mmCIF file of C-alpha atoms in Angstrom:
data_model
loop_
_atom_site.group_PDB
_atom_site.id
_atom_site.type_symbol
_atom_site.label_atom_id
_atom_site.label_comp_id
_atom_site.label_asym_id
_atom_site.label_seq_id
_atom_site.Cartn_x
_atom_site.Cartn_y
_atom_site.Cartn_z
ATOM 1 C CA UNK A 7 -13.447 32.134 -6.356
ATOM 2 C CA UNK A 8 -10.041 32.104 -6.535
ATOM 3 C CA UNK A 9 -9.676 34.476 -3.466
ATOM 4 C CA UNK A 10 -11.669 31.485 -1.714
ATOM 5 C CA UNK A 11 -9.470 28.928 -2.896
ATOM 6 C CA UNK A 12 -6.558 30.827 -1.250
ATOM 7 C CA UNK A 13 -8.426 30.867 2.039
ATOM 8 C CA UNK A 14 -9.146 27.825 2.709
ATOM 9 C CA UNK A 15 -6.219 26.788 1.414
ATOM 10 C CA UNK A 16 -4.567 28.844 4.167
ATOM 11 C CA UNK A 17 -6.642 27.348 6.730
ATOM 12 C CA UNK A 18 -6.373 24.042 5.697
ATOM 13 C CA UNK A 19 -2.242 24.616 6.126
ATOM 14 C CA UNK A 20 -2.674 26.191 9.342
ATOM 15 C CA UNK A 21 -4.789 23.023 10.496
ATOM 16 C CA UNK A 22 -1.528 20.703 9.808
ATOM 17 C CA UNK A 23 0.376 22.771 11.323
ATOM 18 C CA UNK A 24 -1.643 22.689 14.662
ATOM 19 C CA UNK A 25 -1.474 18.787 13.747
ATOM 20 C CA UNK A 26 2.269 19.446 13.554
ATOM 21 C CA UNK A 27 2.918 21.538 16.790
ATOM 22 C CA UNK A 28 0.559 19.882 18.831
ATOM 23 C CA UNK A 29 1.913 16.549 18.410
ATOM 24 C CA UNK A 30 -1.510 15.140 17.920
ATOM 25 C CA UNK A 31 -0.883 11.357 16.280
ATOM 26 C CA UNK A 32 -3.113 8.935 14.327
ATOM 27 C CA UNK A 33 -6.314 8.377 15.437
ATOM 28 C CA UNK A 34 -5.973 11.698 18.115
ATOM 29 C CA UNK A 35 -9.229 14.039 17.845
ATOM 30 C CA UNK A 36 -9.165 17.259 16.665
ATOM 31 C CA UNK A 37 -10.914 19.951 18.969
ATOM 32 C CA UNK A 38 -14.415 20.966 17.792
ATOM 33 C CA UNK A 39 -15.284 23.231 14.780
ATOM 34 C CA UNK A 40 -16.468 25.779 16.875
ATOM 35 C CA UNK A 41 -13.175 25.828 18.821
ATOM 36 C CA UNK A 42 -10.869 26.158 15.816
ATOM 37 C CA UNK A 43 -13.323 28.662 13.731
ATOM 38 C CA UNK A 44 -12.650 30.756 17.221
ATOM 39 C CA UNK A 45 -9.221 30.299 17.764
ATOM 40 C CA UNK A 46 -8.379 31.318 13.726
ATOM 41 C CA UNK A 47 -11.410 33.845 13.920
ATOM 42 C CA UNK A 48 -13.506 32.090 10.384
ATOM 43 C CA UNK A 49 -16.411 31.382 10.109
ATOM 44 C CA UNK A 50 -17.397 27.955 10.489
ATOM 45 C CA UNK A 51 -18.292 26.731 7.251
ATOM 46 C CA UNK A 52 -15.021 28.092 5.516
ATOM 47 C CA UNK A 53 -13.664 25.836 8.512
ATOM 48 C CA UNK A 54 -15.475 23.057 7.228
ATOM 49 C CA UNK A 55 -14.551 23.218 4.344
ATOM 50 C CA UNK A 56 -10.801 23.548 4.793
ATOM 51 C CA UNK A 57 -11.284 19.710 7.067
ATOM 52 C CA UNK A 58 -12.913 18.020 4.432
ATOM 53 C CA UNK A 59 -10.387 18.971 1.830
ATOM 54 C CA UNK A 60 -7.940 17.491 4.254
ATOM 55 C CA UNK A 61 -10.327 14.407 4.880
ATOM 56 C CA UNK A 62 -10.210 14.244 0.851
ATOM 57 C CA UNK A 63 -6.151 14.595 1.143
ATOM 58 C CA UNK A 64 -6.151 11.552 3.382
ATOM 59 C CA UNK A 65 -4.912 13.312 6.316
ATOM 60 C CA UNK A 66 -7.717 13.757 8.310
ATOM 61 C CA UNK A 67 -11.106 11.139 8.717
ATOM 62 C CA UNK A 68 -14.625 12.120 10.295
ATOM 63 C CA UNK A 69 -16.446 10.270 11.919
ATOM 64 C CA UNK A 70 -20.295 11.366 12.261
ATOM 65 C CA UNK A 71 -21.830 12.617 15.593
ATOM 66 C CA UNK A 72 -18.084 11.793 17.166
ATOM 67 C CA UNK A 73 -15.686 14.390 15.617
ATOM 68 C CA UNK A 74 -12.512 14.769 13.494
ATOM 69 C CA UNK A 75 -9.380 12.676 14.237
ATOM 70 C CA UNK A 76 -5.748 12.579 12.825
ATOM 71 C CA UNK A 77 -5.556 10.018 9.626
ATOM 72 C CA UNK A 78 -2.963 7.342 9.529
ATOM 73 C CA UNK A 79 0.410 8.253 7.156
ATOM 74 C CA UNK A 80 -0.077 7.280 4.230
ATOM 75 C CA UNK A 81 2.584 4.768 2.799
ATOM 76 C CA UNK A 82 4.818 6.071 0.412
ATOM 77 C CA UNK A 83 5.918 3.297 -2.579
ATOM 78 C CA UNK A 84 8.215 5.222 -4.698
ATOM 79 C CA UNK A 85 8.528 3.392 -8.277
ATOM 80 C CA UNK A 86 11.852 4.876 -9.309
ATOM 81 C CA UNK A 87 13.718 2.113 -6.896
ATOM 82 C CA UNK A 88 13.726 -1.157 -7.147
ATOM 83 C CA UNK A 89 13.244 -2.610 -3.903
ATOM 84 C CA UNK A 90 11.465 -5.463 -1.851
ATOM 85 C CA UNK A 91 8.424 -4.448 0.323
ATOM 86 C CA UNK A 92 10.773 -5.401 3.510
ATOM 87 C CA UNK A 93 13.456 -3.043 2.331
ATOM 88 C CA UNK A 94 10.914 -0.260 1.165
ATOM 89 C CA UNK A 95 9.232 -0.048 4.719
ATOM 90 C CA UNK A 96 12.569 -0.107 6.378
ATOM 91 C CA UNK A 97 13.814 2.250 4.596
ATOM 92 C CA UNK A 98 11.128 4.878 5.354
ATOM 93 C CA UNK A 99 11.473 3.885 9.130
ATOM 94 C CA UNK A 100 7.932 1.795 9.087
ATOM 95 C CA UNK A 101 7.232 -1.832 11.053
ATOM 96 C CA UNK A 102 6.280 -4.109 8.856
ATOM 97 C CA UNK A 103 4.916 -7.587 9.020
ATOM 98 C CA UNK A 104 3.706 -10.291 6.999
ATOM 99 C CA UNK A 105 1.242 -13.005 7.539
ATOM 100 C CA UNK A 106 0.963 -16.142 5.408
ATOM 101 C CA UNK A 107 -1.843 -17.133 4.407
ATOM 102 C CA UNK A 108 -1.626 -19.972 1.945
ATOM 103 C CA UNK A 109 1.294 -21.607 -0.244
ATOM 104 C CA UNK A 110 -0.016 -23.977 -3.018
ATOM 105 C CA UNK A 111 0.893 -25.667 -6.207
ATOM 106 C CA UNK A 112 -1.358 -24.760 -9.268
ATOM 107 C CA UNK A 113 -0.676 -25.230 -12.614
ATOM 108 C CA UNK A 114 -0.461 -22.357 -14.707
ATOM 109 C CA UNK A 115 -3.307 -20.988 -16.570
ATOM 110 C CA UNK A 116 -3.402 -19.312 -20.141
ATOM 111 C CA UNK A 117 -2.230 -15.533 -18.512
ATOM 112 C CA UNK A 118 0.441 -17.272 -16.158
ATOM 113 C CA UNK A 119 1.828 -19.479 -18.912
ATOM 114 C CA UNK A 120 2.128 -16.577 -21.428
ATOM 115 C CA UNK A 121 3.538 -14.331 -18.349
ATOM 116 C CA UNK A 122 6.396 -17.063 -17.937
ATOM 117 C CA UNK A 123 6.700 -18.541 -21.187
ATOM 118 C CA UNK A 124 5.984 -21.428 -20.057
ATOM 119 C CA UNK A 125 4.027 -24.693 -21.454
ATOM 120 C CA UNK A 126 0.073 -24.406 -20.135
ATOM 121 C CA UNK A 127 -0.834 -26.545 -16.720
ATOM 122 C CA UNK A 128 2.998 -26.443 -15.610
ATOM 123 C CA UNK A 129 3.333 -25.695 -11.915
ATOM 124 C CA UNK A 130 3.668 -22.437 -10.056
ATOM 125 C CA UNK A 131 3.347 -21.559 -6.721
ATOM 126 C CA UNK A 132 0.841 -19.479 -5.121
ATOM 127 C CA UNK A 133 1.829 -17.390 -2.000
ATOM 128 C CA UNK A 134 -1.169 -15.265 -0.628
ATOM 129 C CA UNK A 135 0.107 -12.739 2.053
ATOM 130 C CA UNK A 136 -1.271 -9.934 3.934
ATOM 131 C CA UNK A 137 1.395 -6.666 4.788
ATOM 132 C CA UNK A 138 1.036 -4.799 7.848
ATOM 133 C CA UNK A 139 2.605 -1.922 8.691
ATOM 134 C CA UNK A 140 2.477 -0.445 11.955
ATOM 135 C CA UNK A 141 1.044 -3.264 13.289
ATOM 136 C CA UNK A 142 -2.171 -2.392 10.978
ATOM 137 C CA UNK A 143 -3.022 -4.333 7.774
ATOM 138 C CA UNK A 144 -2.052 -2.703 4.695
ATOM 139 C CA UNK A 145 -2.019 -4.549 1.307
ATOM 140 C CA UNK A 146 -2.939 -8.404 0.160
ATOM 141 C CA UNK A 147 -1.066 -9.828 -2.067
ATOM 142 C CA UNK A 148 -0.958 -12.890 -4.324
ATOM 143 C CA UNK A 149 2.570 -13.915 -5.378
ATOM 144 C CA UNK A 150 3.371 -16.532 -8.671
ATOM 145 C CA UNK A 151 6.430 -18.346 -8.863
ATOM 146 C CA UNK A 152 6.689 -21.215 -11.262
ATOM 147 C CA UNK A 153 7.798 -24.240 -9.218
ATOM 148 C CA UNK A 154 10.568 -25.512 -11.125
ATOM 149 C CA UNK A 155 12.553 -22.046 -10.744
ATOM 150 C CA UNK A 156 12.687 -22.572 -6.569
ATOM 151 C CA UNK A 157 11.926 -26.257 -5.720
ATOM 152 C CA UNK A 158 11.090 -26.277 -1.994
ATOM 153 C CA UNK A 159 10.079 -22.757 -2.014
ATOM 154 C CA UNK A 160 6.902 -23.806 0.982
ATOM 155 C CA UNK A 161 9.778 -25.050 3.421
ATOM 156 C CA UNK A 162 11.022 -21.285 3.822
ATOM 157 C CA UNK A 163 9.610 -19.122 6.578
ATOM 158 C CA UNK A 164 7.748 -16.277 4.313
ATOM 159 C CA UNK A 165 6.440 -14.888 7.203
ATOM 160 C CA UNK A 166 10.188 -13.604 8.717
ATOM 161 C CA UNK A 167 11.860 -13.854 5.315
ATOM 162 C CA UNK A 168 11.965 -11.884 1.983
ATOM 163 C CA UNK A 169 11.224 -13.654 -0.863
ATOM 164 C CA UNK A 170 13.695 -11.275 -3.133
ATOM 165 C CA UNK A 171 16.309 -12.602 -0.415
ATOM 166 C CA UNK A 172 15.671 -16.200 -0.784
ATOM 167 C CA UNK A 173 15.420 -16.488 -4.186
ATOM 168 C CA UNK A 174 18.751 -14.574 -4.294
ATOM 169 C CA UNK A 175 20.413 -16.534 -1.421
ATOM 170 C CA UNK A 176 19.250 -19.918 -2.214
ATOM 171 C CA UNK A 177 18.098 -19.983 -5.130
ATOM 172 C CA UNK A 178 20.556 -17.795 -6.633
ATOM 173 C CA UNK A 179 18.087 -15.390 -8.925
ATOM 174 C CA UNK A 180 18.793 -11.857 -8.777
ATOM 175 C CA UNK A 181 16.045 -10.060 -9.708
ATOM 176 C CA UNK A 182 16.457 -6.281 -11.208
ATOM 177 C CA UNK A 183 13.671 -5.370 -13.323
ATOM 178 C CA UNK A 184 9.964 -4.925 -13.101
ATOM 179 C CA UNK A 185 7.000 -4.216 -14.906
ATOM 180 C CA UNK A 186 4.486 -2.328 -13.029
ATOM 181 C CA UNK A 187 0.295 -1.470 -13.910
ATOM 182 C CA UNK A 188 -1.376 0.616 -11.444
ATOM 183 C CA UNK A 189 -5.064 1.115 -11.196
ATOM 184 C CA UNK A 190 -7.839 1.756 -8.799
ATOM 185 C CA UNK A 191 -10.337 -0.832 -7.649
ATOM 186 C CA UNK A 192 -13.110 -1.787 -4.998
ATOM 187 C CA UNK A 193 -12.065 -4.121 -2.031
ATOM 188 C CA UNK A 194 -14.222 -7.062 -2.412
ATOM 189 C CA UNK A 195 -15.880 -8.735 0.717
ATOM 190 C CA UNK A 196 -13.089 -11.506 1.290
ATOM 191 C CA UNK A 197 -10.054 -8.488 0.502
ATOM 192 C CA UNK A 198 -11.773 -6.113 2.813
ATOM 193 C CA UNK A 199 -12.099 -8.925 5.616
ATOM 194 C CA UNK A 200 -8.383 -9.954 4.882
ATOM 195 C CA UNK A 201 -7.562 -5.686 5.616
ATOM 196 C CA UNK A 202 -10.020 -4.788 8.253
ATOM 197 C CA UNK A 203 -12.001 -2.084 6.405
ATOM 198 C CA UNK A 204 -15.595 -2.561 4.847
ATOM 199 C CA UNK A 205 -16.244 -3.760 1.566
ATOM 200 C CA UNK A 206 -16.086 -1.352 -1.643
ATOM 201 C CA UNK A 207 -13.646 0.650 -0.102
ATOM 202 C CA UNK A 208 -11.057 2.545 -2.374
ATOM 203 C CA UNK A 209 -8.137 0.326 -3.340
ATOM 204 C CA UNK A 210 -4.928 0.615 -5.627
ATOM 205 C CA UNK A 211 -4.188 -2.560 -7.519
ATOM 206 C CA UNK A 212 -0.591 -2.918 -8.426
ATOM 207 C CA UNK A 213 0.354 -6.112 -11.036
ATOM 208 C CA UNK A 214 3.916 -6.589 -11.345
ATOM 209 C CA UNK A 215 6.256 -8.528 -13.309
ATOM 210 C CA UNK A 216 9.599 -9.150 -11.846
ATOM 211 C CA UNK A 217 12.821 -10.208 -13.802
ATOM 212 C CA UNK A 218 16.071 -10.815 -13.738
ATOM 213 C CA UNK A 219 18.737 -8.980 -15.816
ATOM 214 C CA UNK A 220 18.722 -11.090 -18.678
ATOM 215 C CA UNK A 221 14.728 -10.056 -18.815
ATOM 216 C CA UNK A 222 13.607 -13.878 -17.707
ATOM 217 C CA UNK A 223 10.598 -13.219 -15.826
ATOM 218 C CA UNK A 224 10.205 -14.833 -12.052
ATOM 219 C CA UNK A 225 7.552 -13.586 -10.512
ATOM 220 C CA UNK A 226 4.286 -12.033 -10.950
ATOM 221 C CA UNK A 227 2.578 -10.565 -8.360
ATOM 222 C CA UNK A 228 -0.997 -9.047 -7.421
ATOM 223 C CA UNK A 229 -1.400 -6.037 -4.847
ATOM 224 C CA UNK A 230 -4.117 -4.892 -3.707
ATOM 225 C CA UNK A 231 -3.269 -2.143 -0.847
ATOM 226 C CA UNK A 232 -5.886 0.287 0.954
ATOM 227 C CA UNK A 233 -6.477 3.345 -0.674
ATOM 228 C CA UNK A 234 -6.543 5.547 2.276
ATOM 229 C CA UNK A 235 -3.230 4.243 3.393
ATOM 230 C CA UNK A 236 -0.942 4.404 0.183
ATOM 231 C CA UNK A 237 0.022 7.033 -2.306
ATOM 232 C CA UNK A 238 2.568 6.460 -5.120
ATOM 233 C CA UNK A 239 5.721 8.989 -6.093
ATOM 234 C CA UNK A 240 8.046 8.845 -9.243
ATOM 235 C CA UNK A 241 10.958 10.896 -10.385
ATOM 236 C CA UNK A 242 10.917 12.346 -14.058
ATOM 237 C CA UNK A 243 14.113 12.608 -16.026
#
C-alpha cells in the first residue's frame, strides 16, 4: 500500500507539473487519460486515480462525458494578519470587486446586542455584499455595524470603498483585533444563486468580531465563501 501511495503520489506531481510547464490556465482541458497514461507509460487506472486526488485537492475538476480541466486558484486568507479583504486580495496580486447588495437599519437582536454590548432593539446597520475575485464571485457576506458608531454610513460608496478605510478615515475607528470561528457549511439556494454554483455546495463560514485596541467591538461580520475556491493558512509560534 504504501508503495502505491508513493506512485500515485508521483504521478499526481508530475500532472502539476505538466499543468506548470504547459502553461495550461483555469478552466484549460487536460489531454485524455489515455494520452497521459501513454506519455508517463501507467496504466490507466493508477492515472485515474492520481486526477481525482487532485480533483479532491481542488486543483483539478471533471466534468462527465467532457474531460478534465485546470481548477481555479484557490484563495489564500491567511489569519496571522490582520487585514481588510481589499488589502488581502491586493496583496496576493488578485482583482477584486464588490457588489452591494443591500444597506438597512435593523435593530439589534438578542446575539447582536450581547455582541456589542449594547441595549436590545438599538440600531445597526446591515451591509450584504458579494466578493469577486477575478471577475468570478467568491464569498457573501453580511456586515453589522451599530448605527450610532458611523452615522451616515449608507451615503459611502461600499462598492469602490473599504469599510476598514472609512471607518478609519471618517469615522476615525481603528480597528486591530478580531475574533475569528471557522466552520464548514452547505450553500443554501439564495447563497448559491448570490455565488453562481448549485445549491449544497461545500462552503466555509467565517464569523468575525472586529475591535479596536481598547477591545470595543465594531463590527461583526458573516462569510460565507465557496469551498472550492478558498483554503485558510496560519503561522504557529
Amino acid at each position: 500500500m504504501a508503495k502505491y501511495d508513493t506512485v500515485r503520489s508521483d504521478l499526481a506531481e508530475k500532472i502539476e507539473a505538466y499543468i506548470s510547464q504547459s502553461g495550461l490556465r483555469a478552466h484549460d482541458k487536460l489531454p485524455s487519460e489515455r494520452e497521459l497514461s501513454s506519455h508517463w507509460g501507467v496504466n490507466r487506472m493508477t492515472l485515474r486515480q492520481a486526477i481525482e486526488r487532485l480533483v479532491d485537492e481542488g486543483i483539478l475538476y471533471s466534468i462527465h462525458g467532457s474531460g478534465t480541466y485546470v481548477a481555479p486558484q484557490k484563495i489564500n486568507r491567511n489569519l496571522w494578519q490582520f487585514l481588510s479583504f481589499s488589502d488581502a486580495m491586493k496583496e496576493a496580486g488578485l482583482h477584486a470587486q464588490t457588489t452591494v447588495i443591500s444597506i438597512r437599519k435593523m435593530e439589534a437582536n438578542k446575539w447582536l446586542a450581547k455582541t456589542f454590548s449594547i441595549l436590545l432593539g438599538t440600531e445597526v446597520y446591515e451591509l450584504v455584499r458579494i466578493r469577486h475575485v477575478e471577475h468570478e464571485p467568491f464569498a457573501l457576506e453580511t456586515i453589522y455595524v451599530p448605527c450610532h458608531l458611523c452615522p451616515g454610513l449608507e451615503q459611502h460608496d461600499l462598492e469602490q470603498q473599504s469599510l476598514y478605510a472609512i471607518l478609519r478615515e471618517v469615522y476615525h475607528i481603528e480597528l486591530t483585533k478580531s475574533k475569528q470561528e471557522i466552520s464548514m457549511s452547505y450553500l443554501t439556494e439564495e447563497e448559491a444563486s448570490y455565488l453562481g454554483v448549485a445549491p449544497g455546495e461545500a462552503a466555509i463560514c467565517t464569523k468575525v468580531v472586529t475591535a479596536t485596541e481598547e477591545q470595543v467591538p465594531i463590527e461583526y461580520t458573516i462569510e460565507i465563501a465557496r469551498g472550492d475556491r478558498c483554503k485558510f493558512s496560519t503561522i504557529l509560534k
